[in-house]
Coordinates of C-alpha atoms and ligand atoms in Angstrom, one line a residue:
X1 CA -21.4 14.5 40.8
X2 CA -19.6 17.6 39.9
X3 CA -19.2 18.9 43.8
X4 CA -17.0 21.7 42.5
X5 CA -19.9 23.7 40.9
X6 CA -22.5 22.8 43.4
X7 CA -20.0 23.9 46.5
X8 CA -19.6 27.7 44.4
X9 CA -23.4 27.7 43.5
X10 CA -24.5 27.4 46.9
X11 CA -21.7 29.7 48.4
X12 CA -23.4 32.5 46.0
X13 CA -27.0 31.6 47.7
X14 CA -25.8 31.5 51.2
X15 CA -23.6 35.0 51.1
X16 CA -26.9 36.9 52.1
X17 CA -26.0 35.3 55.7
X18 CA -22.4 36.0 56.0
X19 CA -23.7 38.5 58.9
X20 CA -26.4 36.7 60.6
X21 CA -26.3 35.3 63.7
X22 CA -23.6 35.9 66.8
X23 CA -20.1 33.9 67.3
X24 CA -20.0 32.7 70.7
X25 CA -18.6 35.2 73.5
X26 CA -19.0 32.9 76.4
X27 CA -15.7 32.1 76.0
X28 CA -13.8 35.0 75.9
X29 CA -11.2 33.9 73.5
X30 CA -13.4 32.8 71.3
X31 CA -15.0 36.3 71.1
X32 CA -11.8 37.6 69.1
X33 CA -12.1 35.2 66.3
X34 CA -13.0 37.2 62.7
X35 CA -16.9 35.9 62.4
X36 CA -17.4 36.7 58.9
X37 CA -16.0 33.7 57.3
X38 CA -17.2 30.8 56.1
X39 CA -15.5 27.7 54.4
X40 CA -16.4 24.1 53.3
X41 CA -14.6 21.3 52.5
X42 CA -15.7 17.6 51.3
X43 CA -13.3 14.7 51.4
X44 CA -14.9 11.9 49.0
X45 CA -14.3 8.4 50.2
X46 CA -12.0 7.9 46.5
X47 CA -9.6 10.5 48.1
X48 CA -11.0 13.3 46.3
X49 CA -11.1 16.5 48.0
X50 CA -13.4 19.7 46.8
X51 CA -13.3 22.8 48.7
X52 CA -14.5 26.3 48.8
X53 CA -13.5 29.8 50.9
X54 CA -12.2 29.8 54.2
X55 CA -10.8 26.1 54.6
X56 CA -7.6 26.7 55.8
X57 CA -7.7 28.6 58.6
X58 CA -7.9 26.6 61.8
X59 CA -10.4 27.6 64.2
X60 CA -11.8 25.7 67.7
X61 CA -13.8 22.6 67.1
X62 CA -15.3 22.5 70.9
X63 CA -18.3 19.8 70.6
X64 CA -17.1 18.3 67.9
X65 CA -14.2 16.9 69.7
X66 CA -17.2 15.0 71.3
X67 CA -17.3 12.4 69.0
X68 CA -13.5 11.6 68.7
X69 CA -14.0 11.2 72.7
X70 CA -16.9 9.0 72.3
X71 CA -15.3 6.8 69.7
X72 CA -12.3 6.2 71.8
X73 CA -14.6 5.7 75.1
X74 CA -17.0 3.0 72.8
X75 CA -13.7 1.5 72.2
X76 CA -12.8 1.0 75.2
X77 CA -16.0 0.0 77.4
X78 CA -18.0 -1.4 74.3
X79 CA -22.0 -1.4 75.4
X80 CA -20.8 -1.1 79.4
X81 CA -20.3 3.0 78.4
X82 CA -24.0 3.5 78.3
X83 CA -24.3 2.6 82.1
X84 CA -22.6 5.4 82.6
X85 CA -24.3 7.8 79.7
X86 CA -27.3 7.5 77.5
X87 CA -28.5 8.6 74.0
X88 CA -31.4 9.6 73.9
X89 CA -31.7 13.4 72.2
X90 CA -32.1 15.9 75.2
X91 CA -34.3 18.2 73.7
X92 CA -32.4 20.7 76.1
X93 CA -29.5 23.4 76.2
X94 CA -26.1 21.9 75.2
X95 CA -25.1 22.7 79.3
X96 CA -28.6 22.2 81.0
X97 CA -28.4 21.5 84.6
X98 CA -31.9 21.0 85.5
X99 CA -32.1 17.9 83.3
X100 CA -29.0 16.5 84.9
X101 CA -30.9 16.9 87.8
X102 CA -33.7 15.4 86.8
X103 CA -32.3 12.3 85.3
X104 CA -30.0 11.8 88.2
X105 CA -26.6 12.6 87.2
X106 CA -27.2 10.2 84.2
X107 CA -26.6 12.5 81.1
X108 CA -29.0 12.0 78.4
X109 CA -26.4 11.4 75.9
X110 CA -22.9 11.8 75.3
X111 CA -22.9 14.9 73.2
X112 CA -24.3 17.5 75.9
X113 CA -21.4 18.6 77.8
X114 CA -22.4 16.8 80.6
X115 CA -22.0 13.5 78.6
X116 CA -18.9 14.4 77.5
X117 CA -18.1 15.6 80.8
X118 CA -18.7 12.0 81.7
X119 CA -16.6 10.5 78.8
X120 CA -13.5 12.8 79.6
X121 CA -13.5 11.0 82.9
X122 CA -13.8 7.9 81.2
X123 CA -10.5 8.5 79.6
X124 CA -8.5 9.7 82.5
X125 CA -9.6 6.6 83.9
X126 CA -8.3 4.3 81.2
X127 CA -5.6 6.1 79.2
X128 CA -2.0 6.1 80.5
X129 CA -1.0 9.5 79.1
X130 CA -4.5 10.9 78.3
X131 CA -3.3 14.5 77.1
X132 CA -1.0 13.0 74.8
X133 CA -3.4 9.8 74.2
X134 CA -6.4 12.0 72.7
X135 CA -4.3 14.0 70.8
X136 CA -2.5 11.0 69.4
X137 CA -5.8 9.8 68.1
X138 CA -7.1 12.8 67.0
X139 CA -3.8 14.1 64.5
X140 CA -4.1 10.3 63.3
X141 CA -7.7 10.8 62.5
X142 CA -6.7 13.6 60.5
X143 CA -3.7 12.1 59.4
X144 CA -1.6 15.7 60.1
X145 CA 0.9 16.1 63.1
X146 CA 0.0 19.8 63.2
X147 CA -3.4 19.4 65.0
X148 CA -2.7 20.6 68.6
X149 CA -4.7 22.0 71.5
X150 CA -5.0 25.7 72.2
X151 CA -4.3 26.0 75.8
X152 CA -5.2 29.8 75.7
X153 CA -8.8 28.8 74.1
X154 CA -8.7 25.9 77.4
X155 CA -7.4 28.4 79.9
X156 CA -10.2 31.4 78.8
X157 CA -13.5 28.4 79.1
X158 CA -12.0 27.4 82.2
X159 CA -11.7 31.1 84.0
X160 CA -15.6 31.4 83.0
X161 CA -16.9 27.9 83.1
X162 CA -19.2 28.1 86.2
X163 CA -22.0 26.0 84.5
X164 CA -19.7 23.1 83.2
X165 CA -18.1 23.4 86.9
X166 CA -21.8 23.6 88.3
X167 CA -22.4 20.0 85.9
X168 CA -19.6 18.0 87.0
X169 CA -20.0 18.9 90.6
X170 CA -23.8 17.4 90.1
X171 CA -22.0 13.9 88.5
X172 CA -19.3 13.7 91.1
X173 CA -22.6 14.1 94.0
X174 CA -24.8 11.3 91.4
X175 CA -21.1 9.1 91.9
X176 CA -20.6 9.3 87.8
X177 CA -17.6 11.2 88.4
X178 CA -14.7 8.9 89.2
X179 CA -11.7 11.9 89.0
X180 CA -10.8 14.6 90.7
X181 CA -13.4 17.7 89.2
X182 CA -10.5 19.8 88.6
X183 CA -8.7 17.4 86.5
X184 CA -12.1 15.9 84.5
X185 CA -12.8 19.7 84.1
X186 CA -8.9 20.6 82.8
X187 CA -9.5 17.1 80.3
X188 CA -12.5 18.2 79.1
X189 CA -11.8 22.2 78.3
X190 CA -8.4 21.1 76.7
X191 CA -10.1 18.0 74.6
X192 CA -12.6 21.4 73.7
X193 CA -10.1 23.7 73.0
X194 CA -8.6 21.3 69.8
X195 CA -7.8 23.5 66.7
X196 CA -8.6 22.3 62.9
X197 CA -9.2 23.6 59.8
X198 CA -12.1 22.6 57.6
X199 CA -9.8 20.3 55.6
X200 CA -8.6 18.7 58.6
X201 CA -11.8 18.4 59.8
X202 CA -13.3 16.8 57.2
X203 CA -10.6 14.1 56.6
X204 CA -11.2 13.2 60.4
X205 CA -14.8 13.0 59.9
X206 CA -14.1 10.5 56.7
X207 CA -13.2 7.2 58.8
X208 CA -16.9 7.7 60.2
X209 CA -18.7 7.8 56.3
X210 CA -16.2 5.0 55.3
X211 CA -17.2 2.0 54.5
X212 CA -14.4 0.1 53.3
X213 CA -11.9 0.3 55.8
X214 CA -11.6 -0.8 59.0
X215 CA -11.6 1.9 61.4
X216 CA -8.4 1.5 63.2
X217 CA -6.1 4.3 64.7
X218 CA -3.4 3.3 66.8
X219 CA -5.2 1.5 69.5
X220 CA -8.8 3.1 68.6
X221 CA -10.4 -0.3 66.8
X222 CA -14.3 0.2 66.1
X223 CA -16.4 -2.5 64.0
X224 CA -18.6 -1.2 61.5
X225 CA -21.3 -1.7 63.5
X226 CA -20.2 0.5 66.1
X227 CA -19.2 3.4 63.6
X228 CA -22.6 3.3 62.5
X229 CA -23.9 3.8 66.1
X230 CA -21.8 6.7 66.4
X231 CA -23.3 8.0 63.2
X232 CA -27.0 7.2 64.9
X233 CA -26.0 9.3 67.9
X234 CA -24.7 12.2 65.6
X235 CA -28.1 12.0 63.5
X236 CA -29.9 12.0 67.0
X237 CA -28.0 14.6 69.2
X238 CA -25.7 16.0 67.0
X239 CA -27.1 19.5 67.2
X240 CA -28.1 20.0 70.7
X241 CA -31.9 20.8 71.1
X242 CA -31.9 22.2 67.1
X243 CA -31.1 18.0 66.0
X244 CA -34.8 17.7 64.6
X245 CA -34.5 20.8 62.9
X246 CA -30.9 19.8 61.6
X247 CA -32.6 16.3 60.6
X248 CA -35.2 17.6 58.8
X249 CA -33.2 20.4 56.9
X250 CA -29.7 18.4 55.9
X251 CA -30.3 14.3 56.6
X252 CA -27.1 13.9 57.4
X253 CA -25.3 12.6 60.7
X254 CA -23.2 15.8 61.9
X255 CA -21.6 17.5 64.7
X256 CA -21.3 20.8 65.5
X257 CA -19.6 23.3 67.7
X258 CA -20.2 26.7 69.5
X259 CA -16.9 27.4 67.5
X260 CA -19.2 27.9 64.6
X261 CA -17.3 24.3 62.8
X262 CA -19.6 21.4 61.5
X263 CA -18.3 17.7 60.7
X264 CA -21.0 15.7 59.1
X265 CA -21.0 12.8 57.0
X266 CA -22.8 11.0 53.4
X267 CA -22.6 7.4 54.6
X268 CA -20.3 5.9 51.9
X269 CA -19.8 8.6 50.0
X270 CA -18.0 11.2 51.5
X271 CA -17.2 13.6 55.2
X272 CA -17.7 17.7 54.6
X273 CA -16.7 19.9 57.2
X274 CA -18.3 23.9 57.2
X275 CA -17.0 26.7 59.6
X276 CA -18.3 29.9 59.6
X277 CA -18.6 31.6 63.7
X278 CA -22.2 33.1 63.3
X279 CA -24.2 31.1 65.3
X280 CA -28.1 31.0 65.6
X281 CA -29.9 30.6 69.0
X282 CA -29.3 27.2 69.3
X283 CA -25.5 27.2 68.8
X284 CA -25.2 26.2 65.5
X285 CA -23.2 28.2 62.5
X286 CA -26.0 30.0 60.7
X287 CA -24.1 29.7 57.2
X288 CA -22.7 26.1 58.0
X289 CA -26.4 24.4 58.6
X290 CA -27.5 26.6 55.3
X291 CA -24.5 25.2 53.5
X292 CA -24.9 21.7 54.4
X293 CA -29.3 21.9 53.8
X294 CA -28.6 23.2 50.0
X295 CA -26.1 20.2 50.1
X296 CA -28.0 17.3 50.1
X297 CA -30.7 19.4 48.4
X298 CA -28.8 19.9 45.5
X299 CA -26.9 16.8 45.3
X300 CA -30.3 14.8 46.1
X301 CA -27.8 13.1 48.4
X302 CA -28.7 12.1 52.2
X303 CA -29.9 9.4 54.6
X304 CA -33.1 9.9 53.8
Ligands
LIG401 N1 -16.5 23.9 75.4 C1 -17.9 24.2 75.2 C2 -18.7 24.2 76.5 O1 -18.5 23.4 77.3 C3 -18.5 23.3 74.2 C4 -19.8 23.7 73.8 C5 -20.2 23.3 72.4 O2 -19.4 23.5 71.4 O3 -21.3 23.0 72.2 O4 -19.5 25.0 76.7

């Protein structure tokens, strides 16, 4: 498969898009990021790595720090975890309150922020440095000691995070909050707030398509069968309320972030990461989703 020439074929298609869509100014640091770029970069599961435009510059992965949280979380509590969260798509807003209300403090799955509200209190709980713990994990996922947090990007979400403060005072009322809110809150902005680039990104997303090699990073053990669950709840609620859509246009599992990054993965073949900060409605990169769609079109190569 000659990724090369399909990755500069479709970045020729998708330029049309390079100014469609809005980066996210909720957070206000994340307003000054450039939003006309785009990069993509695919690490094969032979080691080979094919890229294209903007790959090197790190940006904030915010959601998709979700699944390194969930992985460590699954492998720690094993099946006890979904007492505590489920994952089931929400069909809802990445920070819906009313269906936290509704579903009594239970959050549908672990990939809304209330989910992931809930993990970060799972790992205050059980790691005995968590700050350094998560990061620990997450440079070894991407095998580079430069990945670090960006406390300006954490401070900025936390001076305007009414809703995720609004979400984790619901979970501490439902008793699925066992920490102190300020200090789940803090974990949870900060485990956001993680800076990669797409190459980066993509060799931390290539544990989760491998299927060779045990996935083991300093004490983060998964079995195989667990790595595919994660890749199930990806497929499922990867996307926020635009996962059918993402299903139905890529058929890949993937994550994405209001920082406009992607990780998403070929099952055995190979992890591609895709930033680009124009987001559409839903909160997904406009040129990333494009990018990964003429993907698997092209290549003929998805889960389904
Ligand atoms: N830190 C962001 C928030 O809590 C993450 C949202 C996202 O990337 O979906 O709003």
């Amino acid at each position: 498969m000659d990724y090369k020439k399909i990755l500069e074929e479709i970045a020729v298609e998708i330029e049309p898009l390079r100014h469609v869509g809005r980066q996210a100014d909720y957070i206000p640091a994340l307003a000054k990021v450039n939003p006309d770029r785009f990069g993509i970069c695919i690490t094969t599961t032979d080691g080979d790595v094919i890229e294209w435009g903007d790959v090197s510059e790190p940006f904030s992965i915010q959601s998709i720090t979700k699944v390194f949280s969930l992985s460590m979380c699954l492998s720690m509590l094993g099946e006890k975890l979904w007492s505590r969260v489920g994952k089931e798509p929400s069909g809802a807003a990445f920070n819906s309150l009313i269906q936290l209300e509704l579903d009594r403090g239970i959050p549908r799955n672990p990939f809304i922020n209330a989910g992931a509200i809930v993990l970060a209190d799972i790992l205050l709980s059980n790691l005995a440095d968590p700050e350094k713990d998560y990061l620990d994990f997450v440079r070894e996922l991407a095998g580079d000691s430069h990945v670090d947090y960006d406390r300006e990007v954490a401070a900025s979400e936390r001076e305007k995070g009414y809703i995720n403060a609004a979400i984790a005072n619901m979970l501490k009322y439902y008793e699925n909050l066992d920490n102190d809110i300020e200090d789940v809150l803090h974990f949870y902005f900060l485990q956001c707030s993680v800076r990669m680039d797409c190459r980066q990104l993509s060799r931390s997303f290539l544990p989760f398509a491998d299927r060779r090699s045990e996935f083991l990073f300093g004490s983060v053990r998964l079995t195989a069968s667990q790595v595919k669950r994660i890749n199930a709840v990806m497929q499922t609620c990867g996307f926020y309320n635009d996962a059918g859509e993402y299903s139905y246009l890529v058929g890949l599992p993937g994550k994405s972030g209001v920082g406009g990054g992607i990780g998403a993965v070929y099952p055995g073949r190979y992890a591609v990461a895709t930033w680009s900060p124009r987001l559409n409605e839903k909160g997904n990169s406009v040129m990333g989703m494009k990018a990964l769609e003429l993907l698997t079109t092209y290549t003929r190569e998805s889960i389904f």
